[in-house]
């Protein structure tokens, strides 16, 4: 199959791209669409054959559940049941954060095919704020299942070119809207009611909405599979949060302290640096083949998130023997970046 990239940067091009995407979706095909987090591979969530196309294109194991994207918050009942004891919290979170990078895990509605949730009794659901995604899902008029548009276990794509590298020949269409503004996948939470006071939010995947963003509305707890206080990751409590994920083809090693890195003679190394600052102790460790900086000079975490997968992908393409990653601060968006670095790291 040929894969076409459709531009969306002019009103007429956008209209044509959206109607082409919707046509494919109605036929039960999977198409790649930009979201505010990463590019997603979307298909009709209520059509099991269409959902199967996603698993096939991604080579994703069937136990790994997909995220469902809604055209409108009023359509939540199509895919999920909201238990009365968390209804008020769900409404507040939706009012505050949707559309946006917050995914809620809720009991699934019977109409949603089991293939979407990998047989789980729950569904992960969100509403994207990306104008192109919104245009497609609204015009389609129903829920779209959309995992990240990469082959299973690999780096999430944050540009149409990156999707092309992952899925060329496997899907008919990629809508191109340039780089994704957030750069990392949505924050996933499960809400646990408490008899009095604030509910507990269990963070199943750290993401663009941080602990600090969420804690006015609930008590934050990190689920298994998330970094603990020392940043270590205990085994996950849901399928899909595999210990090795987001992995480049080139071996990647997260090095916590510069003293712990001992380069082997003759090997070519690339450095994924946080600030690119010599004071951090990494720049002088060896003759780096290449250095990419997540947040040049300033050490700003949102900038680092935005550039994260793009930098990883660029380093992966150099053909070095190993990518060495510096740690980032364990606060705010840094939690989400460290989670991804640990999962990408082979050590
Ligand atoms: O930002 C995002 O969330 C992107 C964009 C495209 O929307 N999507 C995304 O999907 O990251 P994906 O499939 O790459 O990651 C979905 C993860 C799964 O690996 C799984 O861990 C979790 O969501 N998940 C899905 N359904 C779940 C459920 N019922 N319970 C717990 N976790 C679930
Ligand atoms: Mg993914």
Coordinates of C-alpha atoms and ligand atoms in Angstrom, one line a residue:
X1 CA 0.0 0.0 0.0
X2 CA 1.2 3.5 -0.8
X3 CA 1.3 6.0 2.2
X4 CA 0.4 9.6 1.4
X5 CA 1.2 12.6 3.5
X6 CA -1.5 15.2 3.3
X7 CA -0.6 18.8 4.3
X8 CA -3.1 20.8 6.4
X9 CA -1.5 24.3 6.5
X10 CA -4.0 26.0 4.2
X11 CA -7.8 26.1 4.7
X12 CA -8.5 24.3 1.4
X13 CA -5.8 21.6 2.0
X14 CA -7.1 21.1 5.5
X15 CA -10.6 20.5 4.3
X16 CA -9.5 18.0 1.6
X17 CA -7.2 16.2 4.1
X18 CA -10.0 15.9 6.7
X19 CA -12.5 14.6 4.3
X20 CA -10.0 12.1 2.9
X21 CA -9.2 10.9 6.4
X22 CA -12.9 10.6 7.4
X23 CA -13.5 8.6 4.2
X24 CA -10.8 6.1 5.1
X25 CA -12.1 5.9 8.7
X26 CA -15.6 5.1 7.5
X27 CA -14.1 2.3 5.3
X28 CA -12.5 0.8 8.4
X29 CA -9.0 1.9 7.7
X30 CA -6.5 3.3 10.1
X31 CA -5.0 6.8 9.4
X32 CA -2.3 8.8 11.3
X33 CA -3.4 12.1 12.8
X34 CA -1.6 14.8 14.8
X35 CA -2.6 15.3 18.4
X36 CA -1.2 17.9 20.9
X37 CA 0.9 15.1 22.5
X38 CA 2.2 12.8 19.7
X39 CA 0.9 11.5 16.3
X40 CA -1.8 8.9 16.8
X41 CA -2.9 6.0 14.6
X42 CA -6.7 6.4 14.5
X43 CA -9.5 4.0 13.6
X44 CA -13.2 3.6 14.3
X45 CA -13.3 2.5 18.0
X46 CA -16.7 0.9 17.5
X47 CA -15.7 -1.3 14.6
X48 CA -13.6 -4.3 15.6
X49 CA -12.2 -4.9 12.1
X50 CA -11.0 -1.3 12.0
X51 CA -9.4 -1.7 15.5
X52 CA -7.6 -4.8 14.2
X53 CA -6.0 -2.7 11.5
X54 CA -4.3 -0.6 14.2
X55 CA -2.9 -3.7 15.9
X56 CA -1.7 -5.1 12.6
X57 CA 0.0 -1.9 11.4
X58 CA 1.7 -1.3 14.8
X59 CA 2.5 -5.0 15.3
X60 CA 1.1 -4.4 18.7
X61 CA 0.2 -7.4 21.0
X62 CA -3.5 -7.7 21.5
X63 CA -3.4 -7.5 25.3
X64 CA -2.1 -3.9 25.1
X65 CA -5.2 -1.6 25.4
X66 CA -5.8 1.5 23.2
X67 CA -6.8 5.0 24.1
X68 CA -10.2 6.2 22.8
X69 CA -10.6 9.8 21.7
X70 CA -14.0 11.5 21.8
X71 CA -15.5 14.0 19.4
X72 CA -17.3 15.7 22.3
X73 CA -17.5 15.2 26.0
X74 CA -21.2 14.4 25.7
X75 CA -20.1 11.2 23.9
X76 CA -18.3 9.8 26.9
X77 CA -21.3 7.5 27.7
X78 CA -20.8 5.8 24.2
X79 CA -17.6 4.2 25.5
X80 CA -17.4 4.5 29.3
X81 CA -19.6 4.2 32.4
X82 CA -19.0 6.9 35.1
X83 CA -19.6 5.4 38.6
X84 CA -21.8 7.8 40.7
X85 CA -19.1 8.1 43.4
X86 CA -16.6 9.7 41.1
X87 CA -19.1 11.5 38.8
X88 CA -18.4 14.9 40.3
X89 CA -14.6 14.5 40.1
X90 CA -14.9 13.3 36.5
X91 CA -17.0 16.3 35.6
X92 CA -14.5 18.7 37.2
X93 CA -11.5 17.1 35.5
X94 CA -13.3 17.2 32.1
X95 CA -14.3 20.9 32.7
X96 CA -10.7 21.8 33.7
X97 CA -8.5 19.7 31.4
X98 CA -10.5 18.6 28.3
X99 CA -9.8 18.9 25.5
X100 CA -6.2 18.3 26.5
X101 CA -3.5 15.7 27.4
X102 CA -5.4 14.0 30.3
X103 CA -6.5 10.4 29.8
X104 CA -9.1 8.9 32.3
X105 CA -9.4 5.2 32.9
X106 CA -13.1 4.4 33.5
X107 CA -15.3 1.3 33.5
X108 CA -16.0 0.4 29.8
X109 CA -19.4 0.6 28.2
X110 CA -20.7 -2.7 26.8
X111 CA -20.9 -1.2 23.2
X112 CA -17.1 -0.8 23.1
X113 CA -15.5 -3.8 21.4
X114 CA -13.2 -5.8 23.7
X115 CA -10.4 -5.5 21.1
X116 CA -10.0 -1.8 22.1
X117 CA -9.4 -2.5 25.8
X118 CA -7.5 -5.8 25.3
X119 CA -10.2 -7.6 27.2
X120 CA -9.9 -5.2 30.3
X121 CA -13.2 -4.1 32.0
X122 CA -11.9 -0.5 31.8
X123 CA -11.3 2.0 29.0
X124 CA -8.7 4.8 28.7
X125 CA -10.4 7.9 27.2
X126 CA -9.5 11.4 26.3
X127 CA -10.3 14.4 24.0
X128 CA -7.6 15.9 22.0
X129 CA -7.2 19.7 21.7
X130 CA -5.3 19.5 18.4
X131 CA -7.3 21.5 15.8
X132 CA -6.6 18.9 13.0
X133 CA -7.5 15.9 15.2
X134 CA -10.6 17.8 16.4
X135 CA -11.7 18.5 12.8
X136 CA -11.4 14.8 11.9
X137 CA -13.0 13.3 14.9
X138 CA -15.9 15.8 14.8
X139 CA -16.5 15.2 11.2
X140 CA -16.3 11.5 11.7
X141 CA -18.8 11.9 14.5
X142 CA -17.8 8.9 16.7
X143 CA -15.1 7.7 19.0
X144 CA -11.7 7.0 17.5
X145 CA -9.2 4.5 19.0
X146 CA -5.7 6.0 18.6
X147 CA -2.5 4.8 20.1
X148 CA 0.8 6.5 19.2
X149 CA 1.6 6.0 15.5
X150 CA 4.8 4.0 16.0
X151 CA 5.6 0.3 15.7
X152 CA 5.2 -1.5 19.0
X153 CA 7.8 -0.6 21.6
X154 CA 9.5 2.1 19.5
X155 CA 9.8 5.8 19.8
X156 CA 6.6 7.8 19.6
X157 CA 6.4 10.0 16.5
X158 CA 6.1 13.8 16.9
X159 CA 6.2 14.7 13.1
X160 CA 4.6 13.3 9.9
X161 CA 8.1 12.3 8.7
X162 CA 8.6 10.2 11.9
X163 CA 5.2 8.5 11.3
X164 CA 6.3 7.8 7.7
X165 CA 9.5 6.1 9.0
X166 CA 7.5 4.0 11.3
X167 CA 4.4 3.0 9.2
X168 CA 5.2 3.6 5.5
X169 CA 3.4 1.0 3.4
X170 CA 1.2 -0.1 6.3
X171 CA -1.4 2.8 6.3
X172 CA -2.9 4.9 3.5
X173 CA -2.7 8.4 4.9
X174 CA -0.8 10.7 7.4
X175 CA -2.2 14.2 8.1
X176 CA 0.7 16.5 8.5
X177 CA 0.4 19.4 11.0
X178 CA 4.1 19.8 11.8
X179 CA 5.5 19.2 15.2
X180 CA 3.3 18.2 18.2
X181 CA 3.2 21.0 20.7
X182 CA 3.5 18.9 23.9
X183 CA 5.8 16.2 22.5
X184 CA 5.1 13.4 25.0
X185 CA 2.1 11.2 25.5
X186 CA -0.9 12.1 27.7
X187 CA -1.0 11.7 31.4
X188 CA -3.1 8.7 32.3
X189 CA -5.0 8.5 35.7
X190 CA -7.4 6.2 37.5
X191 CA -9.7 7.9 40.0
X192 CA -10.2 6.1 43.4
X193 CA -13.0 7.5 45.5
X194 CA -12.5 8.0 49.2
X195 CA -15.3 8.1 51.8
X196 CA -14.6 11.7 52.7
X197 CA -12.4 14.4 51.2
X198 CA -10.5 14.4 47.9
X199 CA -10.4 11.3 45.7
X200 CA -7.1 9.6 44.9
X201 CA -5.6 10.0 41.5
X202 CA -3.4 7.1 40.6
X203 CA -1.0 8.2 37.9
X204 CA -0.6 5.2 35.5
X205 CA 1.6 7.1 33.0
X206 CA 3.3 10.5 33.8
X207 CA 2.7 13.0 31.0
X208 CA 2.2 16.7 30.1
X209 CA -0.2 17.3 33.0
X210 CA 1.9 17.1 36.0
X211 CA 1.3 16.1 39.6
X212 CA 1.3 19.8 40.4
X213 CA -1.5 20.4 37.8
X214 CA -3.7 17.7 39.2
X215 CA -3.2 17.9 42.9
X216 CA -5.8 20.7 43.5
X217 CA -8.4 18.2 42.5
X218 CA -7.2 14.9 44.2
X219 CA -4.6 13.2 46.2
X220 CA -1.7 12.0 43.9
X221 CA -0.4 8.5 44.1
X222 CA 2.0 6.9 41.6
X223 CA 0.9 3.5 40.4
X224 CA 3.3 0.6 40.1
X225 CA 5.1 1.0 36.9
X226 CA 5.8 4.7 37.7
X227 CA 9.0 6.0 39.1
X228 CA 9.2 6.0 42.9
X229 CA 10.9 8.7 45.0
X230 CA 14.2 7.6 43.9
X231 CA 13.0 7.4 40.3
X232 CA 13.1 3.6 40.1
X233 CA 10.3 1.8 38.3
X234 CA 8.6 -1.1 40.0
X235 CA 6.7 -3.6 37.8
X236 CA 3.5 -2.2 36.2
X237 CA -0.1 -2.9 37.3
X238 CA -1.6 -2.6 33.8
X239 CA -0.7 -4.3 30.6
X240 CA 1.0 -2.1 28.1
X241 CA 3.3 -0.3 30.6
X242 CA 6.2 -2.6 29.7
X243 CA 9.5 -2.0 31.3
X244 CA 11.2 -1.6 27.9
X245 CA 9.4 0.8 25.8
X246 CA 10.0 4.0 23.7
X247 CA 13.2 2.3 22.8
X248 CA 15.5 3.5 20.0
X249 CA 17.2 0.7 18.0
X250 CA 20.6 1.9 19.2
X251 CA 21.2 0.8 22.8
X252 CA 20.4 3.7 25.2
X253 CA 21.9 4.0 28.7
X254 CA 20.6 6.4 31.3
X255 CA 23.7 7.5 33.3
X256 CA 22.7 9.0 36.7
X257 CA 26.2 10.2 37.6
X258 CA 28.9 11.2 35.2
X259 CA 31.4 9.2 37.3
X260 CA 29.5 6.0 36.4
X261 CA 30.3 6.3 32.7
X262 CA 33.5 4.6 31.4
X263 CA 33.8 4.8 27.7
X264 CA 35.2 1.7 25.9
X265 CA 38.0 2.5 23.4
X266 CA 36.9 2.4 19.8
X267 CA 33.2 2.7 20.5
X268 CA 31.2 5.6 19.2
X269 CA 28.9 7.3 21.7
X270 CA 26.2 10.0 21.4
X271 CA 25.0 12.2 24.3
X272 CA 21.5 13.2 25.0
X273 CA 22.1 16.1 27.3
X274 CA 19.6 18.0 29.3
X275 CA 21.0 21.5 29.3
X276 CA 24.2 21.1 27.3
X277 CA 26.0 22.8 30.2
X278 CA 29.6 21.7 30.9
X279 CA 28.9 22.1 34.7
X280 CA 26.6 19.1 34.6
X281 CA 29.8 17.0 34.1
X282 CA 28.9 15.0 31.0
X283 CA 30.2 17.0 28.0
X284 CA 33.9 16.3 28.8
X285 CA 33.5 12.6 29.6
X286 CA 34.5 11.4 26.2
X287 CA 34.9 12.5 22.6
X288 CA 31.2 12.4 21.8
X289 CA 30.3 11.4 18.2
X290 CA 27.3 13.7 18.6
X291 CA 25.6 15.7 21.3
X292 CA 21.9 16.8 21.3
X293 CA 20.6 19.1 23.9
X294 CA 17.0 18.8 25.1
X295 CA 16.7 22.3 26.5
X296 CA 19.6 24.3 25.2
X297 CA 21.1 26.5 27.9
X298 CA 17.9 27.2 29.9
X299 CA 17.0 23.8 31.3
X300 CA 13.3 24.4 30.7
X301 CA 11.3 21.1 31.0
X302 CA 8.5 22.0 28.6
X303 CA 11.1 22.6 25.9
X304 CA 12.8 19.4 26.8
X305 CA 9.5 17.5 26.5
X306 CA 8.7 19.1 23.1
X307 CA 12.1 18.0 21.7
X308 CA 12.4 14.7 23.5
X309 CA 11.3 12.1 21.0
X310 CA 12.6 14.1 18.1
X311 CA 16.1 14.2 19.7
X312 CA 15.9 10.5 20.5
X313 CA 15.0 9.6 17.0
X314 CA 17.8 11.8 15.5
X315 CA 20.4 10.2 17.8
X316 CA 19.0 6.7 16.9
X317 CA 19.7 7.5 13.2
X318 CA 23.4 8.3 13.6
X319 CA 24.5 4.6 13.8
X320 CA 26.6 5.1 17.0
X321 CA 27.3 2.2 19.3
X322 CA 25.4 3.6 22.3
X323 CA 23.3 6.6 23.3
X324 CA 24.1 8.0 26.7
X325 CA 21.3 10.0 28.4
X326 CA 21.8 12.5 31.2
X327 CA 19.1 12.5 33.9
X328 CA 16.6 15.4 34.0
X329 CA 15.3 16.9 37.2
X330 CA 12.6 14.8 38.9
X331 CA 10.0 17.5 39.2
X332 CA 7.1 18.7 37.0
X333 CA 7.4 17.4 33.4
X334 CA 10.8 15.8 34.4
X335 CA 8.9 12.9 36.0
X336 CA 7.4 12.0 32.6
X337 CA 10.7 12.4 30.8
X338 CA 12.6 10.3 33.4
X339 CA 9.9 7.6 33.1
X340 CA 10.5 7.4 29.4
X341 CA 14.3 7.5 29.7
X342 CA 14.2 4.6 32.1
X343 CA 11.9 2.6 29.9
X344 CA 14.2 3.3 26.9
X345 CA 17.3 2.4 28.8
X346 CA 18.6 -1.2 28.4
X347 CA 20.4 -1.2 31.7
Ligands
LIG1 O1 -1.1 11.2 24.1 C1 -1.6 10.0 24.0 O2 -2.1 9.4 24.9 C2 -1.4 9.3 22.6 C3 -2.2 10.1 21.6 C4 -2.1 9.5 20.2 O3 -3.5 10.3 22.0 N1 -1.8 8.0 22.7 C5 -1.0 7.0 23.3 O4 -1.5 5.7 23.1 O5 0.0 7.2 23.9 P1 -0.6 4.4 23.4 O6 -1.5 3.3 22.9 O7 0.7 4.6 22.8 O8 -0.6 4.3 25.0 C6 -1.8 3.9 25.6 C7 -1.4 3.3 26.9 C8 -1.3 1.8 26.9 O9 0.0 1.4 26.7 C9 -1.8 1.4 28.3 O10 -0.7 1.3 29.1 C10 -2.7 2.5 28.7 O11 -2.6 3.5 27.7 N2 -4.1 2.1 28.8 C11 -4.9 1.9 27.8 N3 -6.1 1.4 28.2 C12 -5.9 1.3 29.6 C13 -6.8 0.8 30.6 N4 -8.0 0.4 30.4 N5 -6.2 0.7 31.9 C14 -5.0 1.2 32.1 N6 -4.1 1.6 31.2 C15 -4.6 1.7 29.9
LIG2 MG1 2.6 4.3 22.5

